[in-house]
Coordinates of C-alpha atoms and ligand atoms in Angstrom, one line a residue:
M1010 CA -168.7 -126.5 -29.5
P1011 CA -169.2 -129.9 -28.0
G1012 CA -170.5 -129.8 -24.5
Q1013 CA -169.0 -131.2 -21.3
A1014 CA -170.6 -134.6 -21.5
Y1015 CA -169.5 -135.1 -25.1
T1016 CA -165.9 -134.1 -24.3
K1017 CA -165.8 -136.4 -21.3
L1018 CA -167.3 -139.3 -23.3
A1019 CA -164.9 -138.9 -26.2
E1020 CA -162.0 -138.9 -23.8
L1021 CA -163.3 -142.1 -22.1
Q1022 CA -163.9 -143.9 -25.4
R1023 CA -160.5 -142.9 -26.7
R1024 CA -158.8 -144.5 -23.7
T1025 CA -160.9 -147.6 -24.3
A1026 CA -159.8 -147.6 -27.9
V1027 CA -156.2 -147.4 -26.7
L1028 CA -156.7 -150.5 -24.5
A1029 CA -158.5 -152.3 -27.4
S1030 CA -155.5 -151.6 -29.6
V1031 CA -153.2 -153.4 -27.0
D1032 CA -155.6 -156.4 -27.2
E1033 CA -155.2 -156.3 -31.0
L1034 CA -151.5 -156.1 -30.8
V1035 CA -151.2 -159.2 -28.6
H1036 CA -153.5 -161.0 -31.1
W1037 CA -151.3 -160.0 -33.9
D1038 CA -148.2 -161.2 -32.0
Q1039 CA -150.0 -164.5 -31.3
E1040 CA -150.5 -165.1 -35.1
T1041 CA -147.0 -164.1 -36.0
Y1042 CA -144.1 -164.3 -33.5
M1043 CA -145.3 -165.8 -30.3
P1044 CA -143.4 -169.0 -29.4
P1045 CA -145.8 -172.0 -29.0
G1046 CA -145.0 -172.1 -25.3
G1047 CA -146.7 -168.7 -24.9
A1048 CA -150.2 -170.0 -25.7
K1049 CA -151.4 -170.4 -22.1
L1050 CA -150.3 -167.0 -20.9
R1051 CA -151.5 -165.4 -24.1
S1052 CA -155.0 -166.7 -23.6
E1053 CA -155.1 -165.2 -20.1
Q1054 CA -153.8 -161.9 -21.5
C1055 CA -156.4 -161.8 -24.2
A1056 CA -159.3 -162.7 -21.9
L1057 CA -158.2 -160.1 -19.4
L1058 CA -157.8 -157.4 -22.0
S1059 CA -161.0 -158.0 -23.8
G1060 CA -162.8 -158.3 -20.5
L1061 CA -161.5 -154.8 -19.5
V1062 CA -162.5 -153.4 -22.9
H1063 CA -166.0 -154.8 -22.6
E1064 CA -166.4 -153.5 -19.0
R1065 CA -165.3 -150.0 -20.0
A1066 CA -167.5 -149.9 -23.1
T1067 CA -170.6 -151.1 -21.2
S1068 CA -170.1 -149.1 -18.0
K1069 CA -173.0 -147.2 -16.4
E1070 CA -170.9 -144.0 -16.8
V1071 CA -170.8 -144.4 -20.6
G1072 CA -174.6 -144.9 -20.7
E1073 CA -175.2 -141.8 -18.6
L1074 CA -172.8 -139.6 -20.7
I1075 CA -174.5 -140.8 -23.9
E1076 CA -177.9 -139.7 -22.4
Q1077 CA -176.5 -136.3 -21.3
C1078 CA -175.2 -135.7 -24.8
A1079 CA -178.8 -135.5 -26.0
G1080 CA -179.2 -132.3 -23.9
E1081 CA -176.1 -130.6 -25.3
G1082 CA -177.7 -129.3 -28.5
I1083 CA -175.3 -131.1 -30.8
P1084 CA -176.4 -130.1 -34.4
S1085 CA -177.9 -132.9 -36.3
G1086 CA -175.9 -134.0 -39.3
S1087 CA -172.6 -133.1 -37.6
I1088 CA -169.8 -135.5 -37.0
E1089 CA -170.4 -135.2 -33.3
A1090 CA -174.1 -136.3 -33.8
A1091 CA -172.9 -139.3 -35.8
N1092 CA -170.5 -140.2 -33.1
V1093 CA -173.2 -140.1 -30.4
R1094 CA -175.6 -142.1 -32.6
E1095 CA -173.0 -144.8 -33.1
W1096 CA -171.9 -144.8 -29.5
K1097 CA -175.4 -145.4 -28.5
R1098 CA -175.9 -148.1 -31.0
D1099 CA -172.8 -150.0 -29.8
Y1100 CA -173.6 -149.5 -26.2
D1101 CA -177.2 -150.7 -26.5
R1102 CA -176.1 -153.7 -28.5
A1103 CA -173.3 -154.7 -26.2
R1104 CA -175.7 -154.7 -23.2
K1105 CA -178.4 -156.8 -24.8
L1106 CA -176.9 -160.2 -24.2
P1107 CA -177.2 -161.5 -20.6
R1108 CA -173.9 -162.5 -19.0
E1109 CA -174.9 -166.2 -18.7
H1110 CA -175.6 -166.3 -22.5
V1111 CA -172.3 -164.7 -23.3
E1112 CA -170.5 -167.3 -21.1
E1113 CA -172.4 -170.2 -22.6
L1114 CA -171.6 -168.9 -26.1
S1115 CA -167.9 -168.6 -25.3
R1116 CA -167.8 -172.2 -23.8
T1117 CA -169.7 -173.7 -26.7
R1118 CA -167.5 -171.8 -29.2
S1119 CA -164.2 -173.3 -27.9
I1120 CA -165.6 -176.8 -27.7
A1121 CA -167.3 -176.5 -31.1
Q1122 CA -164.2 -175.2 -32.8
H1123 CA -162.1 -178.0 -31.4
E1124 CA -164.7 -180.7 -32.5
W1125 CA -165.0 -179.0 -35.9
Q1126 CA -161.3 -179.4 -36.4
K1127 CA -161.5 -183.1 -35.6
A1128 CA -164.6 -183.6 -37.7
R1129 CA -163.0 -181.9 -40.7
A1130 CA -159.8 -183.9 -40.4
A1131 CA -161.9 -187.1 -40.4
S1132 CA -164.3 -185.6 -43.0
D1133 CA -167.2 -186.8 -40.8
F1134 CA -170.0 -184.3 -40.3
S1135 CA -171.8 -186.5 -37.7
K1136 CA -169.0 -185.7 -35.3
F1137 CA -169.7 -182.0 -35.6
E1138 CA -173.5 -182.2 -35.9
P1139 CA -174.4 -182.0 -32.1
H1140 CA -172.1 -178.9 -31.7
L1141 CA -173.6 -177.2 -34.7
D1142 CA -177.0 -178.0 -33.4
K1143 CA -176.1 -176.3 -30.1
M1144 CA -174.6 -173.3 -31.9
I1145 CA -177.8 -172.8 -34.0
D1146 CA -179.8 -172.8 -30.8
L1147 CA -177.5 -170.2 -29.2
M1148 CA -177.5 -168.0 -32.3
R1149 CA -181.3 -168.1 -32.4
K1150 CA -181.3 -167.0 -28.8
S1151 CA -178.8 -164.2 -29.5
A1152 CA -181.1 -163.0 -32.3
K1153 CA -184.0 -162.9 -29.9
Y1154 CA -182.0 -160.9 -27.3
Y1155 CA -180.8 -158.4 -29.9
G1156 CA -184.2 -158.1 -31.5
W1157 CA -184.9 -156.9 -35.0
P1158 CA -186.9 -154.1 -36.7
A1159 CA -190.6 -154.7 -37.5
G1160 CA -191.1 -156.5 -40.8
G1161 CA -187.7 -158.2 -40.5
E1162 CA -186.5 -161.6 -39.4
P1163 CA -184.2 -163.0 -36.7
Y1164 CA -181.3 -163.3 -39.2
D1165 CA -181.3 -159.5 -39.4
A1166 CA -180.4 -159.2 -35.8
L1167 CA -177.1 -161.2 -36.4
L1168 CA -176.3 -159.4 -39.6
E1169 CA -176.5 -156.1 -37.8
G1170 CA -173.3 -157.1 -35.9
Y1171 CA -171.3 -157.1 -39.2
E1172 CA -173.2 -155.1 -41.7
P1173 CA -175.3 -152.5 -39.8
G1174 CA -178.5 -151.6 -41.5
A1175 CA -178.5 -154.5 -43.9
T1176 CA -181.4 -157.0 -43.9
A1177 CA -181.7 -160.6 -45.2
A1178 CA -184.6 -159.6 -47.5
Q1179 CA -182.5 -156.9 -49.2
I1180 CA -179.5 -159.2 -49.6
E1181 CA -181.7 -161.9 -51.1
K1182 CA -183.0 -159.3 -53.5
T1183 CA -179.5 -158.3 -54.6
F1184 CA -178.2 -161.8 -54.7
A1185 CA -181.0 -163.5 -56.5
P1186 CA -180.4 -162.2 -60.1
L1187 CA -176.7 -162.8 -59.5
R1188 CA -177.1 -166.5 -58.9
T1189 CA -178.6 -167.4 -62.2
R1190 CA -176.4 -165.1 -64.3
L1191 CA -173.2 -166.2 -62.6
S1192 CA -174.1 -169.9 -63.0
R1193 CA -174.7 -169.3 -66.7
L1194 CA -171.5 -167.4 -67.2
I1195 CA -169.5 -170.2 -65.4
Q1196 CA -171.2 -172.9 -67.5
E1197 CA -170.3 -170.9 -70.7
I1198 CA -166.7 -170.6 -69.6
S1199 CA -166.5 -174.4 -68.7
A1200 CA -167.9 -175.2 -72.1
S1201 CA -165.6 -172.8 -74.0
G1202 CA -162.8 -175.3 -74.1
V1203 CA -160.3 -172.5 -73.3
R1204 CA -158.0 -173.2 -70.5
P1205 CA -155.3 -170.5 -69.9
D1206 CA -151.8 -171.8 -69.1
D1207 CA -151.2 -171.6 -65.4
A1208 CA -147.4 -171.9 -65.3
V1209 CA -147.0 -168.8 -63.1
H1210 CA -149.1 -170.6 -60.5
T1211 CA -147.0 -173.8 -60.4
R1212 CA -143.4 -172.9 -60.5
D1213 CA -141.0 -172.6 -57.6
V1214 CA -139.9 -169.0 -56.8
P1215 CA -137.3 -168.4 -54.1
R1216 CA -138.8 -166.9 -50.9
R1217 CA -136.6 -163.9 -51.0
Q1218 CA -137.8 -163.0 -54.5
Q1219 CA -141.4 -163.5 -53.6
E1220 CA -141.1 -161.2 -50.6
A1221 CA -139.4 -158.5 -52.6
F1222 CA -142.1 -158.7 -55.2
V1223 CA -145.1 -158.5 -52.9
R1224 CA -143.6 -155.7 -50.9
F1225 CA -143.0 -153.8 -54.1
A1226 CA -146.6 -154.2 -55.2
A1227 CA -148.0 -153.3 -51.7
S1228 CA -146.0 -150.1 -51.6
A1229 CA -146.8 -149.2 -55.2
I1230 CA -150.5 -149.2 -54.6
G1231 CA -150.0 -147.1 -51.5
F1232 CA -149.6 -149.1 -48.3
R1233 CA -147.3 -147.0 -46.2
F1234 CA -144.6 -149.2 -44.6
E1235 CA -143.4 -146.4 -42.4
D1236 CA -146.9 -146.7 -40.7
G1237 CA -147.3 -150.4 -41.0
R1238 CA -145.7 -153.9 -41.3
L1239 CA -146.1 -157.0 -43.4
D1240 CA -145.4 -160.3 -41.7
V1241 CA -146.3 -163.9 -42.3
S1242 CA -149.2 -166.0 -40.8
A1243 CA -151.1 -169.1 -41.6
H1244 CA -154.2 -167.1 -42.4
P1245 CA -153.5 -163.6 -43.8
F1246 CA -155.2 -160.8 -42.0
C1247 CA -154.9 -157.1 -41.4
S1248 CA -155.1 -155.3 -38.1
G1249 CA -155.3 -151.5 -37.9
L1250 CA -154.1 -150.8 -34.4
G1251 CA -154.6 -147.1 -34.8
P1252 CA -152.9 -144.1 -36.4
G1253 CA -149.4 -144.8 -37.6
D1254 CA -149.5 -148.6 -36.9
C1255 CA -151.2 -151.1 -39.2
R1256 CA -150.2 -154.7 -39.2
M1257 CA -150.9 -157.0 -42.1
T1258 CA -149.8 -160.5 -42.9
T1259 CA -149.5 -162.7 -46.0
R1260 CA -148.4 -166.3 -46.7
F1261 CA -145.9 -167.8 -49.1
R1262 CA -146.1 -171.1 -51.0
D1263 CA -142.9 -172.2 -52.7
N1264 CA -144.6 -172.8 -56.0
N1265 CA -147.1 -170.0 -56.2
V1266 CA -146.0 -166.4 -55.9
M1267 CA -149.4 -165.2 -57.3
D1268 CA -151.0 -166.6 -54.1
A1269 CA -148.8 -164.4 -52.0
L1270 CA -149.5 -161.5 -54.3
S1271 CA -153.3 -161.8 -54.1
S1272 CA -153.2 -162.2 -50.3
T1273 CA -150.9 -159.1 -50.0
M1274 CA -152.9 -157.0 -52.4
H1275 CA -156.0 -158.0 -50.5
E1276 CA -154.7 -157.2 -47.1
S1277 CA -153.1 -154.0 -48.4
G1278 CA -156.6 -152.9 -49.5
H1279 CA -157.7 -153.4 -45.9
G1280 CA -154.6 -151.7 -44.7
I1281 CA -155.0 -148.6 -47.0
Y1282 CA -158.5 -148.2 -45.5
E1283 CA -157.2 -148.3 -42.0
Q1284 CA -154.2 -146.0 -42.7
N1285 CA -156.4 -143.4 -44.2
L1286 CA -159.1 -143.2 -41.5
P1287 CA -158.9 -139.7 -40.0
A1288 CA -156.2 -140.0 -37.3
E1289 CA -157.6 -137.1 -35.3
A1290 CA -160.9 -139.1 -34.9
F1291 CA -159.2 -142.2 -33.5
G1292 CA -161.3 -143.7 -30.7
T1293 CA -164.6 -142.3 -32.1
P1294 CA -166.9 -144.0 -34.6
C1295 CA -166.1 -141.5 -37.2
G1296 CA -162.5 -142.6 -36.9
S1297 CA -163.3 -146.3 -37.6
A1298 CA -164.4 -148.5 -40.5
V1299 CA -168.1 -148.6 -41.3
S1300 CA -168.8 -152.2 -41.9
L1301 CA -167.3 -155.5 -43.0
G1302 CA -168.8 -155.2 -46.4
I1303 CA -167.3 -151.9 -47.0
H1304 CA -163.9 -153.0 -45.6
E1305 CA -164.1 -156.0 -48.0
S1306 CA -164.9 -153.7 -50.9
Q1307 CA -161.5 -152.1 -50.4
S1308 CA -159.5 -155.3 -50.2
R1309 CA -161.3 -156.9 -53.1
G1310 CA -161.1 -153.7 -55.1
W1311 CA -157.3 -153.7 -54.9
E1312 CA -156.9 -157.5 -55.2
N1313 CA -159.3 -158.1 -58.1
L1314 CA -160.3 -155.0 -59.9
V1315 CA -156.8 -153.6 -59.9
G1316 CA -154.6 -156.7 -59.4
R1317 CA -156.3 -158.9 -62.0
S1318 CA -156.7 -156.2 -64.6
R1319 CA -154.8 -156.2 -67.8
A1320 CA -153.6 -152.6 -67.2
F1321 CA -152.1 -153.6 -63.9
W1322 CA -150.1 -156.4 -65.6
E1323 CA -149.0 -154.1 -68.4
W1324 CA -147.3 -152.0 -65.7
C1325 CA -146.3 -154.9 -63.5
V1326 CA -144.8 -157.5 -65.9
P1327 CA -141.5 -155.6 -66.5
H1328 CA -141.0 -155.2 -62.7
A1329 CA -141.9 -158.8 -62.1
K1330 CA -139.3 -159.8 -64.8
E1331 CA -136.7 -157.8 -62.9
L1332 CA -137.5 -159.2 -59.5
M1333 CA -138.2 -162.8 -60.5
P1334 CA -136.2 -163.4 -63.7
E1335 CA -136.4 -167.2 -63.8
L1336 CA -140.2 -167.4 -63.3
M1337 CA -140.9 -164.7 -65.8
A1338 CA -138.4 -165.6 -68.5
D1339 CA -141.1 -167.0 -70.9
Q1340 CA -144.1 -165.0 -69.6
S1341 CA -145.9 -162.1 -71.2
V1342 CA -148.6 -159.7 -70.2
D1343 CA -151.2 -161.9 -72.0
S1344 CA -150.1 -165.1 -70.3
V1345 CA -150.0 -163.7 -66.8
Y1346 CA -153.3 -161.8 -67.3
A1347 CA -155.0 -164.9 -68.5
A1348 CA -153.5 -167.1 -65.7
Q1349 CA -154.7 -164.6 -63.1
N1350 CA -158.2 -164.9 -64.4
I1351 CA -158.7 -168.7 -64.6
V1352 CA -162.3 -169.6 -63.8
E1353 CA -163.0 -173.1 -62.6
P1354 CA -165.6 -174.4 -60.2
S1355 CA -163.9 -176.0 -57.2
Y1356 CA -164.9 -177.1 -53.7
I1357 CA -163.1 -174.7 -51.4
R1358 CA -164.3 -171.1 -51.0
V1359 CA -161.0 -169.6 -50.0
E1360 CA -159.4 -170.9 -53.2
A1361 CA -162.2 -169.9 -55.5
D1362 CA -161.8 -167.5 -58.4
E1363 CA -163.5 -164.1 -58.7
A1364 CA -166.5 -165.5 -60.6
T1365 CA -167.3 -168.7 -58.7
Y1366 CA -166.6 -167.2 -55.3
N1367 CA -169.9 -165.5 -54.9
L1368 CA -171.8 -168.7 -55.5
H1369 CA -170.0 -170.2 -52.5
I1370 CA -171.2 -167.3 -50.4
M1371 CA -174.8 -167.4 -51.6
L1372 CA -175.1 -171.0 -50.7
R1373 CA -173.9 -170.3 -47.2
F1374 CA -176.1 -167.3 -46.8
E1375 CA -179.2 -169.3 -47.8
L1376 CA -178.3 -172.2 -45.4
E1377 CA -177.6 -170.1 -42.4
R1378 CA -180.7 -167.9 -42.9
A1379 CA -182.7 -171.1 -42.9
M1380 CA -181.0 -172.4 -39.8
I1381 CA -181.8 -169.1 -37.9
R1382 CA -185.4 -169.2 -39.1
G1383 CA -185.7 -172.7 -37.8
D1384 CA -186.3 -174.2 -41.2
L1385 CA -183.0 -176.2 -41.4
S1386 CA -181.6 -178.4 -38.7
A1387 CA -178.0 -179.3 -38.3
R1388 CA -178.6 -182.9 -39.4
D1389 CA -179.9 -181.7 -42.8
V1390 CA -177.0 -179.3 -43.5
P1391 CA -174.8 -181.7 -45.6
R1392 CA -177.7 -182.8 -47.8
E1393 CA -178.9 -179.2 -48.5
W1394 CA -175.3 -178.1 -49.0
N1395 CA -174.5 -180.8 -51.5
K1396 CA -177.7 -180.3 -53.4
R1397 CA -177.2 -176.6 -53.8
F1398 CA -173.6 -176.9 -54.6
K1399 CA -174.4 -179.2 -57.6
D1400 CA -177.2 -176.8 -58.7
Y1401 CA -175.0 -173.7 -58.6
L1402 CA -171.5 -174.9 -59.4
G1403 CA -172.3 -178.0 -61.4
I1404 CA -170.1 -180.4 -59.3
E1405 CA -170.9 -183.2 -56.9
V1406 CA -169.4 -182.8 -53.4
D1407 CA -167.2 -185.8 -52.8
K1408 CA -166.8 -185.5 -49.0
D1409 CA -167.9 -183.3 -46.1
A1410 CA -164.4 -181.8 -45.7
N1411 CA -164.8 -180.4 -49.2
G1412 CA -168.3 -179.4 -48.4
C1413 CA -170.1 -178.1 -45.3
L1414 CA -167.1 -178.8 -43.0
Q1415 CA -164.6 -176.5 -44.7
D1416 CA -165.2 -173.2 -42.9
V1417 CA -164.7 -172.4 -39.2
H1418 CA -167.4 -169.7 -39.1
W1419 CA -170.4 -171.7 -37.9
A1420 CA -168.3 -173.4 -35.2
F1421 CA -167.3 -170.0 -34.1
G1422 CA -170.9 -168.6 -34.0
L1423 CA -170.2 -166.3 -36.9
M1424 CA -173.6 -166.4 -38.5
G1425 CA -174.6 -163.4 -40.6
Y1426 CA -171.0 -162.9 -41.5
F1427 CA -170.7 -164.7 -44.9
P1428 CA -172.8 -162.3 -47.0
T1429 CA -170.4 -159.5 -46.2
Y1430 CA -167.8 -161.1 -48.5
T1431 CA -170.1 -160.8 -51.6
L1432 CA -171.4 -157.4 -50.5
G1433 CA -167.7 -156.4 -50.6
N1434 CA -167.4 -157.6 -54.2
L1435 CA -170.6 -155.8 -55.2
Y1436 CA -169.7 -152.6 -53.5
A1437 CA -166.2 -152.7 -55.0
C1438 CA -167.6 -152.9 -58.6
Q1439 CA -170.1 -150.2 -58.0
F1440 CA -167.5 -147.9 -56.4
F1441 CA -165.1 -148.5 -59.2
E1442 CA -167.6 -147.6 -61.9
A1443 CA -168.2 -144.3 -60.1
A1444 CA -164.5 -143.8 -59.8
R1445 CA -164.1 -144.4 -63.6
E1446 CA -166.8 -141.9 -64.3
Q1447 CA -165.3 -139.2 -62.1
L1448 CA -161.6 -139.8 -62.6
G1449 CA -161.6 -140.8 -66.3
D1450 CA -159.4 -143.6 -67.7
L1451 CA -158.2 -145.5 -64.6
D1452 CA -156.6 -148.2 -66.9
A1453 CA -154.4 -145.5 -68.5
M1454 CA -153.2 -144.6 -65.0
F1455 CA -152.6 -148.2 -63.9
R1456 CA -150.6 -148.8 -67.0
K1457 CA -148.2 -146.1 -65.8
G1458 CA -148.2 -147.4 -62.2
E1459 CA -150.2 -144.4 -61.1
F1460 CA -152.5 -145.7 -58.3
A1461 CA -152.6 -142.5 -56.2
P1462 CA -155.6 -140.9 -58.0
L1463 CA -157.8 -144.0 -57.2
R1464 CA -156.5 -144.3 -53.7
Q1465 CA -157.1 -140.6 -53.0
W1466 CA -160.6 -140.9 -54.5
L1467 CA -161.3 -143.8 -52.1
T1468 CA -160.0 -141.8 -49.2
E1469 CA -162.1 -138.8 -50.1
N1470 CA -165.3 -140.7 -50.6
I1471 CA -165.0 -143.6 -48.1
H1472 CA -162.0 -143.7 -45.7
R1473 CA -162.2 -140.2 -44.3
H1474 CA -165.9 -140.6 -43.2
G1475 CA -165.4 -143.5 -40.9
R1476 CA -168.8 -144.5 -39.6
R1477 CA -170.5 -141.2 -40.3
Y1478 CA -172.8 -142.7 -42.9
A1479 CA -174.1 -146.3 -42.8
A1480 CA -172.9 -148.5 -45.7
G1481 CA -176.1 -148.3 -47.8
E1482 CA -176.2 -144.5 -47.4
L1483 CA -172.5 -144.2 -48.3
C1484 CA -173.1 -146.2 -51.4
K1485 CA -176.0 -143.9 -52.5
R1486 CA -173.9 -140.8 -51.8
I1487 CA -171.0 -142.1 -53.9
T1488 CA -172.8 -143.8 -56.7
G1489 CA -176.2 -142.2 -56.7
K1490 CA -177.8 -145.6 -56.6
E1491 CA -178.7 -148.5 -54.2
L1492 CA -176.3 -151.4 -54.2
S1493 CA -177.0 -153.6 -57.3
A1494 CA -175.7 -156.8 -58.9
E1495 CA -175.3 -155.1 -62.3
P1496 CA -171.8 -153.5 -61.9
L1497 CA -170.3 -156.9 -60.8
M1498 CA -171.9 -158.7 -63.8
R1499 CA -170.7 -156.0 -66.1
H1500 CA -167.2 -156.3 -64.7
L1501 CA -167.0 -160.1 -64.9
E1502 CA -168.6 -160.5 -68.3
G1503 CA -166.6 -157.6 -69.7
K1504 CA -163.4 -159.2 -68.5
L1505 CA -163.9 -162.9 -68.8
K1506 CA -165.8 -163.3 -72.1
P1507 CA -162.9 -162.0 -74.2
I1508 CA -160.4 -164.2 -72.3
Y1509 CA -162.6 -167.3 -73.0
G1510 CA -163.4 -166.4 -76.5
L1511 CA -167.1 -165.8 -75.7
A1512 CA -167.4 -162.1 -76.6
Ligands
ZN83 ZN1 -160.7 -159.4 -46.4

């Protein structure tokens, strides 16, 4: 039986989570339905709400209750013990940055973001350089305030905010073999002379048909529309407000329904995770997602490992023909499957295919790690970027807007965030191999449109635990192994070599 302090703390934190969900809701509205005129009031609403949430989460009372929990004999290994451990972690971390630093960060962020936009539009890095310089300085200070475990490095302190427990050294160890092998695979593909027809990516499809198609797919894989919504925003995202209410968005381009499908499958993966967290644990760590890497493993699993598989299209093509007859008239399983797996080096990360994507991430990880170490100054970023880009992807960057100015992350002070995208790809492949071992022939199920066994397996092994186990520990519990690059390489080579006649 949890003691008095634990019960009181849980109630307090639950109310904070309710308040935080209101903050999330107004953010969702800002990206979807808010009229442009609402911007000024909205920024006040957001500032007030997040201020209140921060105040509650870092109050002295919370700190005292966490300490009192230690005397309540909570059995180690229990869910309650995991909650107290995570509450303490969040509390300590949230109190480490001095108020003046947080304020300076927030000022710098809004200026840097604004200047980044202008610099990107002009494709002129020199306009952004002083702001990046300032941001690197602030990020190095943040790392110092947070601190890092002995034997580590400052970058670890930032990484901890997105992927608790991960370290730069570990990530480097996992990424390094991937870099060479991926580069080689991509070169072989480029040299193969095979170029799948991409007609399904270039033809106009009426918006009504596109919408019916992506909703059909989201619901087939298990996103519950009675507990969620799908709307439209410039940058697709998913926001799990709490039990029974998960908001996701997608985007529609007139001539590329597959773009809307990928975005929707991706956000559905995030949504399915949020919808299957234990509802009764809402407001506690064990009722929330464990890390960005694990979250991304869910989205990329459904988007890529399911949505770009041949078995998926064997099931989906007849439905697609019914919902989008004009687009699909001359298409077959083979043609759509090949088009969905076109690999081609390109400048922009968010448009990159499944194979080249990870090289975009590695480059960013290496550069930001060097910035935080003090080995790379803002001024040298374009040169280093372009050099590595040529090495890894084989193409010359033509302008800064297609190179180091393309992402908002650094202007926003999001350093330590990029690696979680590739960690997500790696976790997804390793989890799917375990699922195949335990569930049998997943492809045979996909061919029949049976996605529930996989979804239930993910809920059983990942979703229902919330933050009970750290990401690395969760991976070992599920797969028996540490995270490795092998499953991803097996997946990509196994799929792409036959398509490109390399097998
Ligand atoms: Zn995502």
